[in-house]
Coordinates of N, CA and C in Angstrom, one line a residue:
L1 N -2.7 10.5 -2.6 CA -1.4 10.1 -2.0 C -1.6 9.4 -0.7
I2 N -2.5 9.9 0.2 CA -2.7 9.2 1.4 C -3.4 7.9 1.2
K3 N -4.3 7.8 0.3 CA -5.0 6.5 0.0 C -4.1 5.5 -0.6
A4 N -3.2 5.9 -1.4 CA -2.3 5.0 -2.1 C -1.3 4.4 -1.1
M5 N -0.8 5.3 -0.2 CA 0.3 4.9 0.7 C -0.1 4.3 2.0
V6 N -1.2 4.8 2.5 CA -1.6 4.4 3.9 C -2.5 3.1 3.9
G7 N -3.5 3.1 3.0 CA -4.5 2.1 3.1 C -3.9 0.6 3.1
S8 N -3.2 0.2 2.1 CA -2.6 -1.1 2.1 C -1.1 -1.1 2.2
G9 N -0.6 0.0 2.7 CA 0.9 0.1 2.8 C 1.3 0.4 4.2
V10 N 1.2 1.6 4.7 CA 1.8 2.0 6.0 C 1.1 1.2 7.1
L11 N -0.2 1.0 7.1 CA -0.9 0.3 8.2 C -0.5 -1.2 8.2
T12 N 0.1 -1.7 7.2 CA 0.5 -3.1 7.2 C 2.0 -3.4 7.7
L13 N 2.7 -2.3 7.8 CA 4.1 -2.4 8.1 C 4.4 -3.1 9.5
P14 N 3.6 -2.9 10.5 CA 3.8 -3.6 11.8 C 3.8 -5.1 11.6
A15 N 2.9 -5.6 10.7 CA 2.8 -7.0 10.5 C 4.0 -7.5 9.8
G16 N 4.6 -6.7 8.9 CA 5.8 -7.1 8.2 C 7.0 -7.2 9.1
L17 N 7.0 -6.3 10.1 CA 8.1 -6.4 11.1 C 7.9 -7.5 12.0
A18 N 6.7 -7.9 12.3 CA 6.4 -9.0 13.2 C 6.8 -10.3 12.6
V19 N 6.7 -10.4 11.3 CA 7.2 -11.6 10.6 C 8.7 -11.9 10.9
T20 N 9.4 -10.8 11.0 CA 10.9 -10.9 11.2 C 11.3 -11.1 12.6
S21 N 10.7 -10.4 13.6 CA 11.1 -10.5 15.0 C 10.0 -9.9 15.9
D22 N 10.0 -10.4 17.1 CA 9.1 -9.8 18.1 C 9.9 -9.1 19.2
F23 N 11.2 -8.9 19.0 CA 12.0 -8.1 19.9 C 11.7 -6.6 19.7
P24 N 11.5 -5.9 20.8 CA 11.3 -4.4 20.7 C 12.5 -3.8 20.0
S25 N 13.7 -4.3 20.1 CA 14.9 -3.7 19.5 C 14.8 -3.8 18.0
A26 N 14.0 -4.7 17.4 CA 13.8 -4.8 16.0 C 13.3 -3.6 15.4
L27 N 12.7 -2.7 16.2 CA 12.2 -1.4 15.6 C 13.3 -0.6 15.0
W28 N 14.5 -0.7 15.6 CA 15.6 0.2 15.0 C 16.0 -0.2 13.6
P29 N 16.3 -1.5 13.3 CA 16.6 -1.8 11.9 C 15.4 -1.6 11.0
G30 N 14.2 -1.9 11.5 CA 13.0 -1.7 10.7 C 12.8 -0.3 10.4
S31 N 13.0 0.6 11.4 CA 12.8 2.1 11.1 C 13.9 2.6 10.1
F32 N 15.1 2.0 10.3 CA 16.1 2.4 9.3 C 15.8 2.0 7.9
L33 N 15.3 0.8 7.8 CA 14.9 0.4 6.4 C 13.8 1.3 5.8
I34 N 12.8 1.6 6.6 CA 11.7 2.5 6.2 C 12.3 3.9 5.8
F35 N 13.2 4.4 6.6 CA 13.8 5.7 6.3 C 14.6 5.6 5.0
L36 N 15.3 4.6 4.8 CA 16.1 4.4 3.6 C 15.3 4.4 2.4
L37 N 14.3 3.5 2.4 CA 13.4 3.3 1.2 C 12.5 4.6 1.1
G38 N 12.1 5.2 2.2 CA 11.4 6.5 2.1 C 12.2 7.6 1.4
S39 N 13.5 7.7 1.7 CA 14.4 8.7 1.1 C 14.5 8.4 -0.4
L40 N 14.7 7.1 -0.8 CA 14.7 6.8 -2.2 C 13.4 7.2 -2.9
S41 N 12.3 6.9 -2.3 CA 11.0 7.2 -2.8 C 10.8 8.7 -3.0
A42 N 11.3 9.5 -2.0 CA 11.2 11.0 -2.1 C 12.0 11.5 -3.2
Y43 N 13.2 11.0 -3.3 CA 14.1 11.4 -4.4 C 13.5 11.1 -5.8
T44 N 13.0 9.9 -5.9 CA 12.3 9.5 -7.2 C 11.1 10.4 -7.5
F45 N 10.3 10.7 -6.5 CA 9.2 11.6 -6.6 C 9.7 13.0 -7.1
S46 N 10.7 13.5 -6.5 CA 11.3 14.8 -7.0 C 11.8 14.7 -8.4
L47 N 12.5 13.6 -8.7 CA 13.1 13.4 -10.0 C 12.0 13.4 -11.1
Y48 N 10.9 12.6 -10.8 CA 9.8 12.6 -11.7 C 9.1 14.0 -11.9
G49 N 9.1 14.7 -10.9 CA 8.6 16.1 -11.0 C 9.4 17.0 -11.9
R50 N 10.7 16.9 -11.8 CA 11.6 17.7 -12.7 C 11.5 17.2 -14.1
L51 N 11.4 15.9 -14.3 CA 11.2 15.4 -15.7 C 9.9 15.8 -16.3
T52 N 8.8 15.8 -15.4 CA 7.5 16.2 -15.9 C 7.6 17.7 -16.3
H53 N 8.3 18.5 -15.6 CA 8.5 19.9 -15.9 C 9.1 20.1 -17.3
E54 N 10.1 19.2 -17.5 CA 10.8 19.4 -18.8 C 10.0 18.9 -20.0
T55 N 9.2 17.8 -19.8 CA 8.5 17.2 -20.9 C 7.0 17.6 -21.0
Q56 N 6.5 18.2 -19.8 CA 5.1 18.6 -19.7 C 4.1 17.3 -19.9
A57 N 4.6 16.2 -19.5 CA 3.8 15.0 -19.7 C 2.7 15.0 -18.6
R58 N 1.6 14.3 -19.0 CA 0.5 14.3 -18.1 C 0.4 13.0 -17.2
S59 N 1.2 12.0 -17.6 CA 1.3 10.8 -16.9 C 2.6 10.1 -17.0
L60 N 2.9 9.1 -16.2 CA 4.2 8.4 -16.4 C 4.3 7.8 -17.7
G61 N 3.2 7.3 -18.3 CA 3.3 6.7 -19.7 C 3.8 7.8 -20.7
E62 N 3.2 9.0 -20.6 CA 3.7 10.0 -21.5 C 5.1 10.5 -21.2
L63 N 5.4 10.4 -19.9 CA 6.8 10.8 -19.5 C 7.8 9.9 -20.1
W64 N 7.6 8.6 -20.0 CA 8.5 7.6 -20.5 C 8.5 7.6 -22.0
A65 N 7.4 7.9 -22.6 CA 7.4 8.0 -24.1 C 8.2 9.1 -24.6
A66 N 8.2 10.3 -23.9 CA 9.0 11.4 -24.3 C 10.5 11.1 -24.1
I67 N 10.8 10.4 -23.0 CA 12.2 10.1 -22.8 C 12.7 9.1 -23.8
Q68 N 11.8 8.1 -24.1 CA 12.1 7.1 -25.2 C 12.4 7.8 -26.5
R69 N 11.6 8.8 -26.9 CA 11.8 9.5 -28.1 C 13.2 10.1 -28.2
K70 N 13.6 10.7 -27.0 CA 14.9 11.3 -27.0 C 16.0 10.3 -27.1
Q71 N 15.8 9.2 -26.4 CA 16.8 8.1 -26.5 C 16.9 7.5 -27.9
E72 N 15.8 7.4 -28.6 CA 15.8 6.9 -30.0 C 16.5 7.9 -30.9
S73 N 16.3 9.2 -30.6 CA 17.0 10.2 -31.5 C 18.5 10.1 -31.3
A74 N 18.9 9.7 -30.1 CA 20.3 9.6 -29.8 C 20.8 8.1 -30.0
N75 N 20.0 7.3 -30.7 CA 20.4 5.9 -31.0 C 20.6 5.1 -29.8
T76 N 19.9 5.4 -28.7 CA 19.9 4.5 -27.5 C 18.5 4.1 -27.2
K77 N 18.4 2.9 -26.7 CA 17.1 2.4 -26.3 C 17.2 1.5 -25.1
H78 N 16.4 1.7 -24.1 CA 16.4 1.0 -22.9 C 15.1 0.4 -22.6
S79 N 14.8 -0.8 -23.2 CA 13.5 -1.5 -22.9 C 13.4 -2.0 -21.5
V80 N 14.5 -2.0 -20.7 CA 14.4 -2.5 -19.4 C 13.4 -1.6 -18.6
I81 N 13.3 -0.3 -18.9 CA 12.5 0.6 -18.2 C 11.0 0.2 -18.4
A82 N 10.6 -0.2 -19.6 CA 9.2 -0.6 -19.8 C 8.9 -1.9 -19.1
V83 N 9.9 -2.8 -19.1 CA 9.7 -4.1 -18.4 C 9.6 -3.9 -16.9
A84 N 10.5 -3.0 -16.3 CA 10.4 -2.7 -14.9 C 9.1 -2.1 -14.5
N85 N 8.6 -1.1 -15.3 CA 7.3 -0.5 -15.0 C 6.2 -1.6 -15.1
L86 N 6.2 -2.5 -16.0 CA 5.2 -3.5 -16.2 C 5.2 -4.4 -15.0
V87 N 6.4 -4.9 -14.5 CA 6.5 -5.8 -13.4 C 6.0 -5.1 -12.1
Y88 N 6.4 -3.8 -12.0 CA 6.1 -3.1 -10.8 C 4.6 -2.9 -10.7
C89 N 3.9 -2.5 -11.8 CA 2.5 -2.3 -11.8 C 1.7 -3.6 -11.5
L90 N 2.2 -4.7 -12.1 CA 1.6 -6.0 -11.9 C 1.7 -6.4 -10.4
G91 N 2.8 -6.1 -9.8 CA 3.0 -6.5 -8.4 C 2.1 -5.6 -7.5
V92 N 2.0 -4.3 -7.8 CA 1.2 -3.5 -6.9 C -0.3 -3.8 -7.1
N93 N -0.7 -4.1 -8.3 CA -2.1 -4.4 -8.5 C -2.4 -5.7 -7.9
L94 N -1.5 -6.7 -7.9 CA -1.7 -8.0 -7.2 C -1.9 -7.8 -5.7
T95 N -1.1 -6.9 -5.1 CA -1.1 -6.6 -3.7 C -2.5 -6.0 -3.4
F96 N -3.0 -5.0 -4.1 CA -4.3 -4.5 -3.8 C -5.4 -5.5 -4.0
L97 N -5.2 -6.3 -5.0 CA -6.2 -7.4 -5.3 C -6.3 -8.4 -4.1
L98 N -5.2 -8.7 -3.6 CA -5.2 -9.7 -2.4 C -5.8 -9.0 -1.2
V99 N -5.6 -7.7 -1.0 CA -6.2 -7.1 0.1 C -7.7 -7.0 0.0
I100 N -8.2 -6.7 -1.3 CA -9.6 -6.6 -1.5 C -10.2 -8.0 -1.4
G101 N -9.6 -9.0 -2.0 CA -10.1 -10.4 -1.9 C -10.2 -10.9 -0.5
D102 N -9.2 -10.6 0.4 CA -9.2 -11.0 1.8 C -10.3 -10.3 2.5
T103 N -10.5 -9.0 2.3 CA -11.5 -8.2 3.0 C -12.9 -8.7 2.6
L104 N -13.1 -8.9 1.3 CA -14.5 -9.3 0.9 C -14.8 -10.7 1.3
S105 N -13.9 -11.6 1.3 CA -14.2 -13.0 1.7 C -14.4 -13.0 3.2
S106 N -13.7 -12.2 4.0 CA -14.0 -12.1 5.4 C -15.4 -11.6 5.7
L107 N -15.8 -10.6 5.0 CA -17.1 -10.0 5.2 C -18.2 -11.0 4.8
L108 N -18.0 -11.7 3.7 CA -19.0 -12.7 3.2 C -19.1 -13.9 4.1
S109 N -18.0 -14.2 4.8 CA -18.0 -15.4 5.7 C -18.9 -15.1 6.9
L110 N -19.1 -13.8 7.2 CA -20.0 -13.5 8.3 C -21.5 -13.9 8.0
T111 N -21.8 -13.9 6.7 CA -23.2 -14.2 6.3 C -23.4 -15.7 6.1
A112 N -22.3 -16.4 6.0 CA -22.3 -17.9 5.7 C -21.3 -18.6 6.6
P113 N -21.6 -18.8 7.8 CA -20.6 -19.4 8.7 C -20.1 -20.8 8.3
N114 N -20.8 -21.5 7.4 CA -20.4 -22.8 7.0 C -19.4 -22.8 5.9
S115 N -18.8 -21.7 5.6 CA -17.8 -21.6 4.6 C -18.3 -22.0 3.2
S116 N -19.3 -21.4 2.7 CA -19.8 -21.7 1.4 C -18.7 -21.4 0.3
W117 N -18.9 -22.0 -0.9 CA -17.9 -21.8 -1.9 C -17.8 -20.4 -2.4
W118 N -18.9 -19.7 -2.3 CA -18.9 -18.3 -2.8 C -18.3 -17.3 -1.8
T119 N -18.0 -17.7 -0.7 CA -17.3 -16.9 0.3 C -15.8 -17.1 0.3
S120 N -15.3 -17.9 -0.6 CA -13.9 -18.2 -0.6 C -13.1 -17.0 -1.1
R121 N -11.8 -17.0 -0.8 CA -10.9 -16.0 -1.2 C -10.8 -15.9 -2.7
Q122 N -10.7 -17.1 -3.3 CA -10.5 -17.2 -4.8 C -11.7 -16.6 -5.5
V123 N -12.9 -16.9 -5.1 CA -14.1 -16.4 -5.8 C -14.2 -14.9 -5.6
S124 N -13.8 -14.4 -4.4 CA -13.9 -13.0 -4.2 C -12.9 -12.2 -5.1
I125 N -11.7 -12.8 -5.3 CA -10.7 -12.1 -6.2 C -11.2 -12.1 -7.6
V126 N -11.7 -13.3 -8.1 CA -12.2 -13.3 -9.5 C -13.4 -12.4 -9.7
A127 N -14.3 -12.3 -8.7 CA -15.5 -11.5 -8.9 C -15.1 -10.0 -8.9
V128 N -14.2 -9.6 -8.0 CA -13.8 -8.2 -8.0 C -13.0 -7.8 -9.3
T129 N -12.2 -8.7 -9.7 CA -11.4 -8.5 -10.9 C -12.2 -8.3 -12.2
S130 N -13.1 -9.3 -12.4 CA -14.0 -9.3 -13.6 C -15.1 -8.3 -13.5
G131 N -15.7 -8.1 -12.3 CA -16.9 -7.3 -12.3 C -16.6 -5.8 -11.9
L132 N -15.4 -5.5 -11.4 CA -15.2 -4.1 -10.9 C -13.9 -3.6 -11.5
L133 N -12.8 -4.2 -11.3 CA -11.5 -3.7 -11.7 C -11.3 -3.6 -13.2
W134 N -11.7 -4.7 -13.9 CA -11.6 -4.7 -15.3 C -12.4 -3.6 -16.0
P135 N -13.6 -3.4 -15.7 CA -14.3 -2.2 -16.3 C -13.7 -0.9 -16.0
L136 N -13.2 -0.7 -14.7 CA -12.5 0.5 -14.4 C -11.3 0.8 -15.2
C137 N -10.5 -0.3 -15.4 CA -9.3 -0.2 -16.2 C -9.6 0.2 -17.6
N138 N -10.8 0.0 -18.1 CA -11.1 0.4 -19.5 C -11.6 1.8 -19.6
L139 N -11.8 2.5 -18.5 CA -12.2 3.9 -18.6 C -11.0 4.8 -19.0
S140 N -11.4 5.8 -19.8 CA -10.3 6.8 -20.2 C -9.9 7.7 -19.1
S141 N -10.7 7.9 -18.1 CA -10.4 8.8 -17.0 C -11.1 8.3 -15.7
L142 N -10.4 8.4 -14.6 CA -10.9 8.0 -13.3 C -11.2 9.2 -12.5
S143 N -11.4 10.4 -13.1 CA -11.7 11.6 -12.3 C -13.0 11.5 -11.6
A144 N -14.0 10.7 -12.1 CA -15.3 10.6 -11.5 C -15.2 9.9 -10.1
L145 N -14.1 9.2 -9.9 CA -13.9 8.5 -8.6 C -13.3 9.3 -7.5
A146 N -13.1 10.6 -7.8 CA -12.5 11.5 -6.7 C -13.3 11.5 -5.4
P147 N -14.6 11.5 -5.4 CA -15.3 11.5 -4.2 C -15.1 10.1 -3.4
V148 N -15.0 9.1 -4.2 CA -14.8 7.8 -3.6 C -13.4 7.7 -2.9
S149 N -12.4 8.4 -3.6 CA -11.1 8.5 -3.0 C -11.1 9.2 -1.6
L150 N -12.0 10.2 -1.5 CA -12.1 10.9 -0.2 C -12.7 10.0 0.8
V151 N -13.6 9.1 0.4 CA -14.2 8.2 1.4 C -13.1 7.2 1.8
G152 N -12.3 6.8 0.9 CA -11.2 5.9 1.2 C -10.2 6.5 2.2
V153 N -9.9 7.8 2.1 CA -9.0 8.5 3.0 C -9.7 8.5 4.4
I154 N -11.0 8.8 4.5 CA -11.7 8.9 5.7 C -11.7 7.5 6.4
G155 N -11.9 6.5 5.6 CA -11.9 5.1 6.1 C -10.5 4.7 6.7
T156 N -9.5 5.2 6.1 CA -8.1 5.0 6.6 C -7.9 5.6 8.0
F157 N -8.4 6.8 8.1 CA -8.3 7.4 9.5 C -9.1 6.7 10.5
L158 N -10.3 6.2 10.1 CA -11.2 5.5 11.0 C -10.5 4.2 11.4
T159 N -9.8 3.5 10.4 CA -9.1 2.3 10.7 C -8.0 2.5 11.7
T160 N -7.3 3.6 11.5 CA -6.2 4.0 12.5 C -6.7 4.2 13.9
A161 N -7.8 5.0 13.9 CA -8.4 5.3 15.3 C -8.9 4.0 15.9
F162 N -9.5 3.1 15.2 CA -10.0 1.8 15.8 C -8.8 1.0 16.3
M163 N -7.7 0.9 15.5 CA -6.5 0.2 16.0 C -6.0 0.8 17.3
G164 N -6.0 2.1 17.4 CA -5.5 2.7 18.6 C -6.5 2.4 19.8
W165 N -7.8 2.4 19.5 CA -8.8 2.2 20.5 C -8.7 0.8 21.1
R166 N -8.3 -0.2 20.3 CA -8.3 -1.6 20.7 C -6.9 -1.9 21.4
C167 N -6.0 -1.0 21.4 CA -4.7 -1.3 21.9 C -4.6 -1.0 23.4
P168 N -4.4 -2.0 24.2 CA -4.4 -1.8 25.7 C -3.3 -0.9 26.2
A169 N -2.2 -0.8 25.4 CA -1.2 0.2 25.9 C -1.6 1.6 25.8
L170 N -2.5 1.9 24.9 CA -3.0 3.3 24.7 C -4.3 3.5 25.6
F171 N -5.2 2.5 25.6 CA -6.4 2.6 26.3 C -6.6 1.4 27.2
P172 N -6.2 1.6 28.5 CA -6.3 0.5 29.4 C -7.7 -0.1 29.6
N173 N -8.7 0.7 29.3 CA -10.1 0.2 29.4 C -10.6 -0.4 28.1
S174 N -9.7 -0.6 27.1 CA -10.1 -1.2 25.9 C -10.9 -2.5 26.0
P175 N -11.9 -2.7 25.3 CA -12.6 -4.0 25.4 C -11.8 -5.2 25.1
Y176 N -10.7 -5.0 24.4 CA -9.8 -6.1 24.1 C -8.7 -6.3 25.2
A177 N -8.8 -5.4 26.2 CA -7.9 -5.6 27.3 C -8.5 -6.2 28.5
K178 N -9.8 -6.1 28.7 CA -10.5 -6.6 29.8 C -11.7 -7.4 29.4
I179 N -11.9 -8.5 30.2 CA -13.1 -9.4 29.9 C -14.2 -8.9 30.8
G180 N -15.4 -9.0 30.3 CA -16.5 -8.6 31.1 C -17.0 -7.2 30.8
S181 N -16.5 -6.6 29.8 CA -16.9 -5.3 29.5 C -18.2 -5.3 28.6
G182 N -18.6 -6.5 28.2 CA -19.7 -6.6 27.3 C -19.4 -6.9 25.8
F183 N -18.1 -6.7 25.5 CA -17.6 -6.9 24.1 C -17.1 -8.3 23.9
L184 N -16.4 -8.8 24.9 CA -15.8 -10.1 24.7 C -16.1 -11.0 25.9
S185 N -16.4 -12.3 25.7 CA -16.5 -13.2 26.7 C -15.2 -13.9 27.1
A186 N -15.1 -14.7 28.1 CA -13.9 -15.3 28.5 C -13.3 -16.2 27.4
K187 N -14.2 -16.9 26.7 CA -13.7 -17.8 25.6 C -13.2 -17.1 24.4
D188 N -13.7 -15.8 24.2 CA -13.4 -15.0 23.0 C -12.3 -14.0 23.3
A189 N -11.8 -14.0 24.5 CA -10.8 -13.0 24.9 C -9.5 -13.1 24.0
V190 N -9.0 -12.0 23.7 CA -7.7 -11.9 22.9 C -6.6 -11.9 23.8
P191 N -5.7 -12.9 23.7 CA -4.5 -13.0 24.7 C -3.6 -11.8 24.5
M192 N -3.0 -11.4 25.5 CA -2.0 -10.3 25.5 C -0.8 -10.8 24.7
P193 N -0.1 -10.0 23.9 CA 1.0 -10.5 23.2 C 2.2 -10.7 24.0
Q194 N 3.1 -11.7 23.6 CA 4.3 -12.0 24.2 C 5.5 -11.6 23.3
F195 N 6.5 -11.1 23.9 CA 7.6 -10.6 23.2 C 8.9 -11.3 23.5
R196 N 10.0 -11.1 22.7 CA 11.3 -11.7 22.8 C 11.3 -13.2 22.7
S197 N 10.5 -13.7 21.8 CA 10.4 -15.2 21.6 C 11.1 -15.6 20.3
Y198 N 11.3 -14.8 19.3 CA 11.9 -15.2 18.0 C 12.5 -14.1 17.3
S199 N 13.5 -14.4 16.5 CA 14.2 -13.4 15.7 C 14.6 -14.1 14.4
R200 N 14.2 -13.6 13.2 CA 14.5 -14.3 12.0 C 15.3 -13.4 11.0
F201 N 16.1 -12.5 11.5 CA 16.9 -11.6 10.7 C 17.9 -12.4 9.8
A202 N 18.3 -13.6 10.2 CA 19.2 -14.4 9.4 C 18.5 -15.2 8.3
T203 N 17.2 -15.1 8.2 CA 16.4 -15.8 7.2 C 15.9 -14.8 6.1
P204 N 15.1 -15.3 5.1 CA 14.6 -14.3 4.1 C 13.4 -13.5 4.7
A205 N 13.0 -13.7 6.0 CA 11.9 -13.0 6.5 C 11.9 -11.5 6.4
P206 N 13.1 -10.8 6.5 CA 13.1 -9.3 6.3 C 12.7 -8.9 4.9
L207 N 12.7 -9.8 3.9 CA 12.3 -9.4 2.6 C 10.8 -9.1 2.6
V208 N 10.0 -9.7 3.5 CA 8.6 -9.4 3.6 C 8.4 -8.0 3.9
L209 N 9.1 -7.5 5.0 CA 9.0 -6.1 5.4 C 9.5 -5.2 4.2
T210 N 10.5 -5.6 3.5 CA 11.0 -4.8 2.4 C 10.0 -4.6 1.3
A211 N 9.4 -5.7 1.0 CA 8.3 -5.7 -0.1 C 7.1 -4.8 0.3
M212 N 6.7 -5.0 1.6 CA 5.6 -4.2 2.1 C 5.9 -2.7 2.2
A213 N 7.2 -2.4 2.5 CA 7.6 -1.0 2.5 C 7.6 -0.4 1.1
C214 N 8.0 -1.2 0.1 CA 8.0 -0.7 -1.2 C 6.6 -0.3 -1.7
V215 N 5.6 -1.1 -1.3 CA 4.2 -0.8 -1.6 C 3.8 0.4 -0.9
A216 N 4.2 0.5 0.4 CA 3.7 1.7 1.2 C 4.3 3.0 0.7
L217 N 5.4 3.0 0.1 CA 6.1 4.2 -0.3 C 6.0 4.4 -1.8
M218 N 5.0 3.9 -2.5 CA 4.9 4.0 -3.9 C 4.2 5.4 -4.4
A219 N 4.7 6.5 -3.9 CA 4.2 7.8 -4.2 C 4.7 8.3 -5.6
P220 N 5.8 7.9 -6.1 CA 6.4 8.5 -7.3 C 5.4 8.5 -8.5
F221 N 4.6 7.5 -8.6 CA 3.7 7.5 -9.8 C 2.7 8.6 -9.8
S222 N 2.5 9.3 -8.7 CA 1.6 10.5 -8.6 C 2.2 11.8 -8.9
A223 N 3.6 11.8 -9.2 CA 4.3 13.0 -9.4 C 3.7 13.9 -10.6
P224 N 3.4 13.3 -11.7 CA 2.8 14.1 -12.8 C 1.5 14.8 -12.4
D225 N 0.7 14.1 -11.7 CA -0.6 14.7 -11.2 C -0.4 15.8 -10.2
F226 N 0.6 15.6 -9.3 CA 0.9 16.7 -8.4 C 1.5 17.9 -9.1
Y227 N 2.3 17.7 -10.1 CA 2.9 18.8 -10.8 C 1.9 19.6 -11.5
H228 N 1.0 19.0 -12.2 CA 0.0 19.7 -13.0 C -1.1 20.3 -12.1
S229 N -1.2 19.9 -10.8 CA -2.2 20.5 -9.9 C -1.7 21.7 -9.2
L230 N -0.3 22.0 -9.4 CA 0.2 23.2 -8.8 C -0.2 24.5 -9.5
S231 N -0.4 25.5 -8.7 CA -0.9 26.8 -9.3 C 0.3 27.5 -10.0
D232 N 1.5 27.4 -9.4 CA 2.7 28.0 -9.9 C 3.7 27.0 -10.2
R233 N 3.8 26.5 -11.4 CA 4.7 25.4 -11.8 C 6.1 25.9 -12.2
D234 N 6.3 27.2 -12.2 CA 7.6 27.7 -12.5 C 8.5 27.9 -11.3
A235 N 7.9 27.8 -10.1 CA 8.6 28.0 -8.9 C 9.6 26.9 -8.6

């Protein structure tokens, strides 16, 4: 749950808000949006849990198949559910793929400053998709990746700690706050941010934060796994 929500979700929300406005007051509508979408996500998570209890499904695929059978027996059929799940999964996978591609291409560019073709973002995305993600998608179970998931959670906490360490508001002696500390030279110094310079609430910019929040709060798909991991499922 932490790896799915925090890694490419919660940690990116400040950038989504920054696309909309750099006024400190923008935190209020941004926080309200996160609260609203979080409440909807929590309700959906609970609803999936109750449906899993009724059907004893092991995954969302089995859950929707059980619901579909009941609908067909009642002469009702809603294919929009299958289409919605397909579009949602494609969008989420594309988001993760973009994050992986950007990270890998940035790391590879450190080894080839001249921007070689094999360090490009497109090559990284194709390589990860064909060489890593496609074989994983063909596995019948991903339980063997549990230790790797733990590494991902630890990496998320380390990323959060590093972001706090480089923030001058939290650590006045941060190497990104002062020049001459040995970390940054004068020409490489990171300028201090400026606020109250733009507001794009009247444009489609808030949709960026909305989309990023939907990715950050995509916990409902884990409801069947959470249900079957409980020791007392009748409570």
